[in-house]
Amino acid sequence: MINSILMHNNTHQLRHYDRDSDMPSDLPAVPLQLWNWGLQHRTGKLRSVSEKSLHIALLPRKKGTLSDLGIKLFGNYYICAEIREQGWLHRKNAVNRPKSLVVAYDPIDANTLYVFYEKDSLKYWQAHLSDRSREFRYCSFWEVWQIQQEQKKTFATQETKSSLALEELERENEKIIQKAIKSKPKTFQTKTAQLANINDNRRQAKDEERQSRQKNKARTGKIIQLPKTITKEQNKSQLSDEELALKYPIYHNILSDDD
């Protein structure tokens, strides 16, 4: 790490360094040379910063996208109170929400992001993992990347299994459809013929019901007992109508009705 810092300070060229108007054009934008030139041509006391501010300023930075779910970085979502107050978690025409923000992250701590909400400034908001990304709490970013890589492999394997299962389902459904088509009666009736069959069946059912009612009515009717056969000793031909009426009143009425 020390060797990397020495190489950076002695040889690394700052391509986007903001030069003052009095700085010579032949002065390389290398940290050490800029420092030495500043000691000679600038006066004043050096600024001091807190240890935490210096730590955050040296962290790697990346653009995080902003959405209704919060700031997204490496597939994780982060939320802070300031983002809520700005109304950036809601889609409204009155709210001018930026598409992305520069954030700093600590590779050994995936719980926290440092959001630089002003351009070219060290002012920051501290954002934390949202509940949507709670599976990565207390992980480092290296662990996050490893878990995500394993999840991608698992997803790809399951995607293949799901595709095969879907193909099998389609084949089974096609077999069921073909079987149903074959079992369907070949005779095709028009709508008029189908209605005629319905009317015939209804008429037949009514006839059967009517016949059934008539049979039941006949069974429940009054049964008339005919008189016993007249004995030889008393021949009915010898009896008069008055005697027959007195002796067999019911039988006599029936004969009279027939006449």
PDB file of C-alpha atoms in Angstrom:
ATOM      1  CA  MET A   1       0.000   0.000   0.000  1.00  0.00           C
ATOM      2  CA  ILE A   2       2.841   2.398   0.819  1.00  0.00           C
ATOM      3  CA  ASN A   3       4.467   1.712  -2.551  1.00  0.00           C
ATOM      4  CA  SER A   4       1.161   2.413  -4.296  1.00  0.00           C
ATOM      5  CA  ILE A   5       0.775   5.725  -2.445  1.00  0.00           C
ATOM      6  CA  LEU A   6       4.337   6.780  -3.306  1.00  0.00           C
ATOM      7  CA  MET A   7       3.825   5.933  -6.969  1.00  0.00           C
ATOM      8  CA  HIS A   8       0.546   7.861  -7.029  1.00  0.00           C
ATOM      9  CA  ASN A   9       2.034  10.974  -5.434  1.00  0.00           C
ATOM     10  CA  ASN A  10       5.184  10.977  -7.572  1.00  0.00           C
ATOM     11  CA  THR A  11       3.990   9.865 -11.008  1.00  0.00           C
ATOM     12  CA  HIS A  12       0.178   9.781 -11.299  1.00  0.00           C
ATOM     13  CA  GLN A  13      -1.198  12.547 -13.532  1.00  0.00           C
ATOM     14  CA  LEU A  14      -4.462  14.190 -12.497  1.00  0.00           C
ATOM     15  CA  ARG A  15      -6.242  14.509 -15.842  1.00  0.00           C
ATOM     16  CA  HIS A  16      -9.120  16.607 -14.569  1.00  0.00           C
ATOM     17  CA  TYR A  17      -7.245  18.846 -12.147  1.00  0.00           C
ATOM     18  CA  ASP A  18      -8.768  22.330 -11.841  1.00  0.00           C
ATOM     19  CA  ARG A  19      -5.857  24.736 -12.424  1.00  0.00           C
ATOM     20  CA  ASP A  20      -5.699  28.295 -11.231  1.00  0.00           C
ATOM     21  CA  SER A  21      -5.009  31.040 -13.770  1.00  0.00           C
ATOM     22  CA  ASP A  22      -1.513  31.777 -12.427  1.00  0.00           C
ATOM     23  CA  MET A  23      -0.280  28.176 -12.606  1.00  0.00           C
ATOM     24  CA  PRO A  24       2.334  27.627 -15.337  1.00  0.00           C
ATOM     25  CA  SER A  25       1.290  25.489 -18.289  1.00  0.00           C
ATOM     26  CA  ASP A  26       4.472  23.402 -18.100  1.00  0.00           C
ATOM     27  CA  LEU A  27       3.724  22.342 -14.526  1.00  0.00           C
ATOM     28  CA  PRO A  28       2.724  18.625 -14.587  1.00  0.00           C
ATOM     29  CA  ALA A  29      -0.494  17.837 -12.765  1.00  0.00           C
ATOM     30  CA  VAL A  30       1.281  15.369 -10.483  1.00  0.00           C
ATOM     31  CA  PRO A  31       0.407  15.488  -6.764  1.00  0.00           C
ATOM     32  CA  LEU A  32       3.970  15.987  -5.529  1.00  0.00           C
ATOM     33  CA  GLN A  33       4.838  18.736  -8.024  1.00  0.00           C
ATOM     34  CA  LEU A  34       1.557  20.505  -7.401  1.00  0.00           C
ATOM     35  CA  TRP A  35       2.272  20.323  -3.696  1.00  0.00           C
ATOM     36  CA  ASN A  36       5.732  21.777  -4.022  1.00  0.00           C
ATOM     37  CA  TRP A  37       4.494  24.579  -6.306  1.00  0.00           C
ATOM     38  CA  GLY A  38       1.782  25.400  -3.799  1.00  0.00           C
ATOM     39  CA  LEU A  39       4.266  25.653  -0.939  1.00  0.00           C
ATOM     40  CA  GLN A  40       6.242  28.233  -2.914  1.00  0.00           C
ATOM     41  CA  HIS A  41       3.421  30.299  -4.386  1.00  0.00           C
ATOM     42  CA  ARG A  42       0.601  29.908  -1.920  1.00  0.00           C
ATOM     43  CA  THR A  43       0.402  31.159   1.631  1.00  0.00           C
ATOM     44  CA  GLY A  44      -1.996  30.287   4.394  1.00  0.00           C
ATOM     45  CA  LYS A  45      -2.701  27.483   6.765  1.00  0.00           C
ATOM     46  CA  LEU A  46      -3.462  23.971   5.514  1.00  0.00           C
ATOM     47  CA  ARG A  47      -6.987  22.763   6.060  1.00  0.00           C
ATOM     48  CA  SER A  48      -7.590  20.020   8.579  1.00  0.00           C
ATOM     49  CA  VAL A  49     -10.314  17.390   8.325  1.00  0.00           C
ATOM     50  CA  SER A  50     -11.621  14.716  10.666  1.00  0.00           C
ATOM     51  CA  GLU A  51     -10.372  11.176  10.486  1.00  0.00           C
ATOM     52  CA  LYS A  52     -13.809   9.966   9.328  1.00  0.00           C
ATOM     53  CA  SER A  53     -14.053  12.595   6.579  1.00  0.00           C
ATOM     54  CA  LEU A  54     -10.599  11.633   5.346  1.00  0.00           C
ATOM     55  CA  HIS A  55     -11.571   7.949   5.434  1.00  0.00           C
ATOM     56  CA  ILE A  56     -14.744   8.580   3.399  1.00  0.00           C
ATOM     57  CA  ALA A  57     -12.889  10.799   0.920  1.00  0.00           C
ATOM     58  CA  LEU A  58     -10.452   7.964   0.170  1.00  0.00           C
ATOM     59  CA  LEU A  59     -13.123   5.277  -0.361  1.00  0.00           C
ATOM     60  CA  PRO A  60     -13.823   3.973  -3.865  1.00  0.00           C
ATOM     61  CA  ARG A  61     -16.701   5.706  -5.619  1.00  0.00           C
ATOM     62  CA  LYS A  62     -19.320   4.643  -8.074  1.00  0.00           C
ATOM     63  CA  LYS A  63     -22.579   5.953  -9.506  1.00  0.00           C
ATOM     64  CA  GLY A  64     -25.682   4.587  -7.825  1.00  0.00           C
ATOM     65  CA  THR A  65     -29.033   4.691  -9.628  1.00  0.00           C
ATOM     66  CA  LEU A  66     -31.999   6.268  -7.889  1.00  0.00           C
ATOM     67  CA  SER A  67     -35.493   4.752  -7.977  1.00  0.00           C
ATOM     68  CA  ASP A  68     -38.653   4.437  -5.901  1.00  0.00           C
ATOM     69  CA  LEU A  69     -36.883   1.753  -3.851  1.00  0.00           C
ATOM     70  CA  GLY A  70     -33.888   3.921  -2.984  1.00  0.00           C
ATOM     71  CA  ILE A  71     -30.296   4.087  -4.219  1.00  0.00           C
ATOM     72  CA  LYS A  72     -29.209   0.916  -5.994  1.00  0.00           C
ATOM     73  CA  LEU A  73     -25.587  -0.195  -5.925  1.00  0.00           C
ATOM     74  CA  PHE A  74     -24.374  -3.697  -6.881  1.00  0.00           C
ATOM     75  CA  GLY A  75     -27.983  -4.905  -6.836  1.00  0.00           C
ATOM     76  CA  ASN A  76     -28.628  -3.690  -3.273  1.00  0.00           C
ATOM     77  CA  TYR A  77     -30.958  -0.878  -2.210  1.00  0.00           C
ATOM     78  CA  TYR A  78     -30.096   1.829   0.318  1.00  0.00           C
ATOM     79  CA  ILE A  79     -32.298   4.387   2.088  1.00  0.00           C
ATOM     80  CA  CYS A  80     -31.655   7.471   4.220  1.00  0.00           C
ATOM     81  CA  ALA A  81     -33.852  10.129   5.843  1.00  0.00           C
ATOM     82  CA  GLU A  82     -32.599  12.878   3.521  1.00  0.00           C
ATOM     83  CA  ILE A  83     -33.725  10.982   0.426  1.00  0.00           C
ATOM     84  CA  ARG A  84     -37.203  10.611   1.920  1.00  0.00           C
ATOM     85  CA  GLU A  85     -37.343  14.329   2.762  1.00  0.00           C
ATOM     86  CA  GLN A  86     -36.410  15.226  -0.814  1.00  0.00           C
ATOM     87  CA  GLY A  87     -39.385  13.164  -2.022  1.00  0.00           C
ATOM     88  CA  TRP A  88     -37.178  11.139  -4.350  1.00  0.00           C
ATOM     89  CA  LEU A  89     -38.947   7.888  -3.466  1.00  0.00           C
ATOM     90  CA  HIS A  90     -42.119   9.038  -5.239  1.00  0.00           C
ATOM     91  CA  ARG A  91     -42.792   9.529  -8.920  1.00  0.00           C
ATOM     92  CA  LYS A  92     -44.240  13.023  -9.172  1.00  0.00           C
ATOM     93  CA  ASN A  93     -43.914  15.593 -11.915  1.00  0.00           C
ATOM     94  CA  ALA A  94     -43.289  18.280  -9.309  1.00  0.00           C
ATOM     95  CA  VAL A  95     -40.231  16.407  -7.938  1.00  0.00           C
ATOM     96  CA  ASN A  96     -37.041  16.652  -9.981  1.00  0.00           C
ATOM     97  CA  ARG A  97     -35.345  13.411  -9.028  1.00  0.00           C
ATOM     98  CA  PRO A  98     -31.819  12.758 -10.352  1.00  0.00           C
ATOM     99  CA  LYS A  99     -31.258   9.504 -12.197  1.00  0.00           C
ATOM    100  CA  SER A 100     -28.013   8.740 -10.371  1.00  0.00           C
ATOM    101  CA  LEU A 101     -25.794   9.959  -7.544  1.00  0.00           C
ATOM    102  CA  VAL A 102     -22.110   9.482  -6.778  1.00  0.00           C
ATOM    103  CA  VAL A 103     -21.651   7.253  -3.755  1.00  0.00           C
ATOM    104  CA  ALA A 104     -18.636   5.991  -1.822  1.00  0.00           C
ATOM    105  CA  TYR A 105     -18.565   2.496  -0.378  1.00  0.00           C
ATOM    106  CA  ASP A 106     -16.368   0.591   2.013  1.00  0.00           C
ATOM    107  CA  PRO A 107     -15.533  -2.858   0.569  1.00  0.00           C
ATOM    108  CA  ILE A 108     -15.536  -4.431   4.043  1.00  0.00           C
ATOM    109  CA  ASP A 109     -18.969  -3.062   5.020  1.00  0.00           C
ATOM    110  CA  ALA A 110     -21.975  -3.467   2.734  1.00  0.00           C
ATOM    111  CA  ASN A 111     -24.372  -1.966   5.291  1.00  0.00           C
ATOM    112  CA  THR A 112     -23.565   1.672   4.559  1.00  0.00           C
ATOM    113  CA  LEU A 113     -23.125   4.017   1.588  1.00  0.00           C
ATOM    114  CA  TYR A 114     -21.962   7.624   1.577  1.00  0.00           C
ATOM    115  CA  VAL A 115     -24.013   9.684  -0.853  1.00  0.00           C
ATOM    116  CA  PHE A 116     -22.407  12.824  -2.311  1.00  0.00           C
ATOM    117  CA  TYR A 117     -25.482  14.878  -3.108  1.00  0.00           C
ATOM    118  CA  GLU A 118     -23.545  17.982  -4.302  1.00  0.00           C
ATOM    119  CA  LYS A 119     -21.149  17.973  -7.223  1.00  0.00           C
ATOM    120  CA  ASP A 120     -17.469  18.536  -6.384  1.00  0.00           C
ATOM    121  CA  SER A 121     -18.181  18.542  -2.673  1.00  0.00           C
ATOM    122  CA  LEU A 122     -17.267  16.335   0.261  1.00  0.00           C
ATOM    123  CA  LYS A 123     -20.683  16.765   1.856  1.00  0.00           C
ATOM    124  CA  TYR A 124     -22.442  13.450   2.123  1.00  0.00           C
ATOM    125  CA  TRP A 125     -25.501  11.600   3.386  1.00  0.00           C
ATOM    126  CA  GLN A 126     -25.168   8.262   5.112  1.00  0.00           C
ATOM    127  CA  ALA A 127     -27.507   5.627   3.644  1.00  0.00           C
ATOM    128  CA  HIS A 128     -28.156   2.120   4.966  1.00  0.00           C
ATOM    129  CA  LEU A 129     -29.392  -1.141   3.499  1.00  0.00           C
ATOM    130  CA  SER A 130     -33.168  -1.216   3.060  1.00  0.00           C
ATOM    131  CA  ASP A 131     -35.373  -4.133   4.119  1.00  0.00           C
ATOM    132  CA  ARG A 132     -35.514  -5.218   0.474  1.00  0.00           C
ATOM    133  CA  SER A 133     -31.791  -6.112   0.673  1.00  0.00           C
ATOM    134  CA  ARG A 134     -31.794  -7.391   4.254  1.00  0.00           C
ATOM    135  CA  GLU A 135     -30.168 -10.702   3.236  1.00  0.00           C
ATOM    136  CA  PHE A 136     -26.829  -8.878   2.864  1.00  0.00           C
ATOM    137  CA  ARG A 137     -26.751  -7.165   6.254  1.00  0.00           C
ATOM    138  CA  TYR A 138     -23.437  -7.433   8.115  1.00  0.00           C
ATOM    139  CA  CYS A 139     -21.728  -8.695   4.939  1.00  0.00           C
ATOM    140  CA  SER A 140     -18.761  -7.249   3.126  1.00  0.00           C
ATOM    141  CA  PHE A 141     -19.087  -6.335  -0.543  1.00  0.00           C
ATOM    142  CA  TRP A 142     -16.826  -9.260  -1.396  1.00  0.00           C
ATOM    143  CA  GLU A 143     -19.323 -11.577   0.309  1.00  0.00           C
ATOM    144  CA  VAL A 144     -22.179  -9.828  -1.497  1.00  0.00           C
ATOM    145  CA  TRP A 145     -20.521 -10.391  -4.871  1.00  0.00           C
ATOM    146  CA  GLN A 146     -19.812 -14.044  -4.047  1.00  0.00           C
ATOM    147  CA  ILE A 147     -23.405 -14.712  -2.941  1.00  0.00           C
ATOM    148  CA  GLN A 148     -24.789 -12.962  -6.011  1.00  0.00           C
ATOM    149  CA  GLN A 149     -22.556 -15.043  -8.270  1.00  0.00           C
ATOM    150  CA  GLU A 150     -23.806 -18.258  -6.648  1.00  0.00           C
ATOM    151  CA  GLN A 151     -27.402 -17.046  -6.986  1.00  0.00           C
ATOM    152  CA  LYS A 152     -26.872 -16.405 -10.691  1.00  0.00           C
ATOM    153  CA  LYS A 153     -25.653 -19.973 -11.178  1.00  0.00           C
ATOM    154  CA  THR A 154     -28.606 -21.351  -9.204  1.00  0.00           C
ATOM    155  CA  PHE A 155     -31.010 -19.199 -11.217  1.00  0.00           C
ATOM    156  CA  ALA A 156     -29.539 -20.389 -14.526  1.00  0.00           C
ATOM    157  CA  THR A 157     -29.785 -24.055 -13.451  1.00  0.00           C
ATOM    158  CA  GLN A 158     -33.383 -23.676 -12.292  1.00  0.00           C
ATOM    159  CA  GLU A 159     -34.265 -21.756 -15.458  1.00  0.00           C
ATOM    160  CA  THR A 160     -33.193 -24.775 -17.509  1.00  0.00           C
ATOM    161  CA  LYS A 161     -35.274 -27.114 -15.334  1.00  0.00           C
ATOM    162  CA  SER A 162     -38.288 -24.805 -15.594  1.00  0.00           C
ATOM    163  CA  SER A 163     -37.989 -24.695 -19.393  1.00  0.00           C
ATOM    164  CA  LEU A 164     -37.874 -28.495 -19.598  1.00  0.00           C
ATOM    165  CA  ALA A 165     -40.879 -28.781 -17.267  1.00  0.00           C
ATOM    166  CA  LEU A 166     -42.814 -26.292 -19.404  1.00  0.00           C
ATOM    167  CA  GLU A 167     -42.070 -28.289 -22.548  1.00  0.00           C
ATOM    168  CA  GLU A 168     -43.266 -31.475 -20.836  1.00  0.00           C
ATOM    169  CA  LEU A 169     -46.438 -29.705 -19.708  1.00  0.00           C
ATOM    170  CA  GLU A 170     -47.174 -28.531 -23.237  1.00  0.00           C
ATOM    171  CA  ARG A 171     -46.714 -32.072 -24.590  1.00  0.00           C
ATOM    172  CA  GLU A 172     -49.069 -33.513 -21.963  1.00  0.00           C
ATOM    173  CA  ASN A 173     -51.656 -30.833 -22.665  1.00  0.00           C
ATOM    174  CA  GLU A 174     -51.430 -31.549 -26.386  1.00  0.00           C
ATOM    175  CA  LYS A 175     -52.029 -35.265 -25.742  1.00  0.00           C
ATOM    176  CA  ILE A 176     -55.113 -34.452 -23.655  1.00  0.00           C
ATOM    177  CA  ILE A 177     -56.462 -32.154 -26.367  1.00  0.00           C
ATOM    178  CA  GLN A 178     -55.943 -34.735 -29.119  1.00  0.00           C
ATOM    179  CA  LYS A 179     -57.593 -37.430 -27.017  1.00  0.00           C
ATOM    180  CA  ALA A 180     -60.588 -35.183 -26.397  1.00  0.00           C
ATOM    181  CA  ILE A 181     -60.876 -34.425 -30.122  1.00  0.00           C
ATOM    182  CA  LYS A 182     -60.866 -38.120 -31.005  1.00  0.00           C
ATOM    183  CA  SER A 183     -63.490 -38.980 -28.380  1.00  0.00           C
ATOM    184  CA  LYS A 184     -65.843 -36.249 -29.606  1.00  0.00           C
ATOM    185  CA  PRO A 185     -68.838 -37.601 -31.631  1.00  0.00           C
ATOM    186  CA  LYS A 186     -68.332 -37.225 -35.357  1.00  0.00           C
ATOM    187  CA  THR A 187     -71.994 -36.488 -36.114  1.00  0.00           C
ATOM    188  CA  PHE A 188     -72.533 -32.797 -36.168  1.00  0.00           C
ATOM    189  CA  GLN A 189     -75.926 -31.295 -35.606  1.00  0.00           C
ATOM    190  CA  THR A 190     -76.945 -27.800 -36.436  1.00  0.00           C
ATOM    191  CA  LYS A 191     -78.360 -25.545 -33.800  1.00  0.00           C
ATOM    192  CA  THR A 192     -81.853 -26.011 -35.237  1.00  0.00           C
ATOM    193  CA  ALA A 193     -81.553 -29.797 -35.028  1.00  0.00           C
ATOM    194  CA  GLN A 194     -80.295 -29.591 -31.467  1.00  0.00           C
ATOM    195  CA  LEU A 195     -83.285 -27.436 -30.483  1.00  0.00           C
ATOM    196  CA  ALA A 196     -85.645 -29.876 -32.223  1.00  0.00           C
ATOM    197  CA  ASN A 197     -84.188 -32.769 -30.229  1.00  0.00           C
ATOM    198  CA  ILE A 198     -84.676 -30.795 -27.041  1.00  0.00           C
ATOM    199  CA  ASN A 199     -88.336 -30.140 -27.912  1.00  0.00           C
ATOM    200  CA  ASP A 200     -88.929 -33.815 -28.763  1.00  0.00           C
ATOM    201  CA  ASN A 201     -87.377 -34.935 -25.493  1.00  0.00           C
ATOM    202  CA  ARG A 202     -89.500 -32.435 -23.590  1.00  0.00           C
ATOM    203  CA  ARG A 203     -92.676 -33.614 -25.366  1.00  0.00           C
ATOM    204  CA  GLN A 204     -91.859 -37.258 -24.679  1.00  0.00           C
ATOM    205  CA  ALA A 205     -91.244 -36.498 -20.997  1.00  0.00           C
ATOM    206  CA  LYS A 206     -94.622 -34.734 -20.764  1.00  0.00           C
ATOM    207  CA  ASP A 207     -96.434 -37.720 -22.364  1.00  0.00           C
ATOM    208  CA  GLU A 208     -94.779 -40.138 -19.970  1.00  0.00           C
ATOM    209  CA  GLU A 209     -95.725 -37.953 -17.011  1.00  0.00           C
ATOM    210  CA  ARG A 210     -99.348 -37.710 -18.214  1.00  0.00           C
ATOM    211  CA  GLN A 211     -99.648 -41.497 -18.615  1.00  0.00           C
ATOM    212  CA  SER A 212     -98.163 -41.998 -15.180  1.00  0.00           C
ATOM    213  CA  ARG A 213    -100.719 -39.636 -13.619  1.00  0.00           C
ATOM    214  CA  GLN A 214    -103.589 -41.473 -15.342  1.00  0.00           C
ATOM    215  CA  LYS A 215    -102.400 -44.831 -14.075  1.00  0.00           C
ATOM    216  CA  ASN A 216    -102.094 -43.518 -10.528  1.00  0.00           C
ATOM    217  CA  LYS A 217    -105.572 -42.011 -10.754  1.00  0.00           C
ATOM    218  CA  ALA A 218    -107.029 -45.302 -11.938  1.00  0.00           C
ATOM    219  CA  ARG A 219    -105.414 -47.126  -9.039  1.00  0.00           C
ATOM    220  CA  THR A 220    -106.851 -44.738  -6.460  1.00  0.00           C
ATOM    221  CA  GLY A 221    -110.452 -44.774  -7.877  1.00  0.00           C
ATOM    222  CA  LYS A 222    -113.471 -46.350  -6.049  1.00  0.00           C
ATOM    223  CA  ILE A 223    -113.713 -50.103  -6.530  1.00  0.00           C
ATOM    224  CA  ILE A 224    -117.272 -51.445  -7.060  1.00  0.00           C
ATOM    225  CA  GLN A 225    -117.881 -54.938  -5.830  1.00  0.00           C
ATOM    226  CA  LEU A 226    -120.197 -56.851  -8.127  1.00  0.00           C
ATOM    227  CA  PRO A 227    -122.799 -59.027  -6.391  1.00  0.00           C
ATOM    228  CA  LYS A 228    -122.259 -62.705  -5.977  1.00  0.00           C
ATOM    229  CA  THR A 229    -123.690 -65.131  -8.508  1.00  0.00           C
ATOM    230  CA  ILE A 230    -127.339 -65.816  -7.961  1.00  0.00           C
ATOM    231  CA  THR A 231    -127.942 -69.365  -6.811  1.00  0.00           C
ATOM    232  CA  LYS A 232    -129.936 -71.906  -8.783  1.00  0.00           C
ATOM    233  CA  GLU A 233    -132.715 -71.910  -6.252  1.00  0.00           C
ATOM    234  CA  GLN A 234    -133.381 -68.241  -6.958  1.00  0.00           C
ATOM    235  CA  ASN A 235    -133.083 -67.435 -10.620  1.00  0.00           C
ATOM    236  CA  LYS A 236    -132.807 -63.731 -11.252  1.00  0.00           C
ATOM    237  CA  SER A 237    -135.132 -64.081 -14.222  1.00  0.00           C
ATOM    238  CA  GLN A 238    -137.892 -64.850 -11.749  1.00  0.00           C
ATOM    239  CA  LEU A 239    -137.312 -61.628  -9.799  1.00  0.00           C
ATOM    240  CA  SER A 240    -139.017 -58.420 -10.697  1.00  0.00           C
ATOM    241  CA  ASP A 241    -137.321 -55.089 -11.044  1.00  0.00           C
ATOM    242  CA  GLU A 242    -138.575 -53.980  -7.663  1.00  0.00           C
ATOM    243  CA  GLU A 243    -137.171 -57.125  -6.034  1.00  0.00           C
ATOM    244  CA  LEU A 244    -133.848 -56.757  -7.800  1.00  0.00           C
ATOM    245  CA  ALA A 245    -133.599 -53.124  -6.731  1.00  0.00           C
ATOM    246  CA  LEU A 246    -134.289 -54.077  -3.117  1.00  0.00           C
ATOM    247  CA  LYS A 247    -131.981 -57.079  -3.061  1.00  0.00           C
ATOM    248  CA  TYR A 248    -129.110 -55.677  -5.206  1.00  0.00           C
ATOM    249  CA  PRO A 249    -129.425 -51.876  -5.213  1.00  0.00           C
ATOM    250  CA  ILE A 250    -125.900 -51.102  -6.526  1.00  0.00           C
ATOM    251  CA  TYR A 251    -126.026 -53.694  -9.260  1.00  0.00           C
ATOM    252  CA  HIS A 252    -129.450 -52.502 -10.315  1.00  0.00           C
ATOM    253  CA  ASN A 253    -128.269 -48.888 -10.659  1.00  0.00           C
ATOM    254  CA  ILE A 254    -125.394 -49.889 -12.892  1.00  0.00           C
ATOM    255  CA  LEU A 255    -127.694 -51.862 -15.205  1.00  0.00           C
ATOM    256  CA  SER A 256    -130.089 -48.975 -15.339  1.00  0.00           C
ATOM    257  CA  ASP A 257    -127.333 -46.534 -16.297  1.00  0.00           C
ATOM    258  CA  ASP A 258    -126.231 -48.809 -19.150  1.00  0.00           C
ATOM    259  CA  ASP A 259    -129.727 -48.904 -20.515  1.00  0.00           C
TER     260      ASP A 259
END
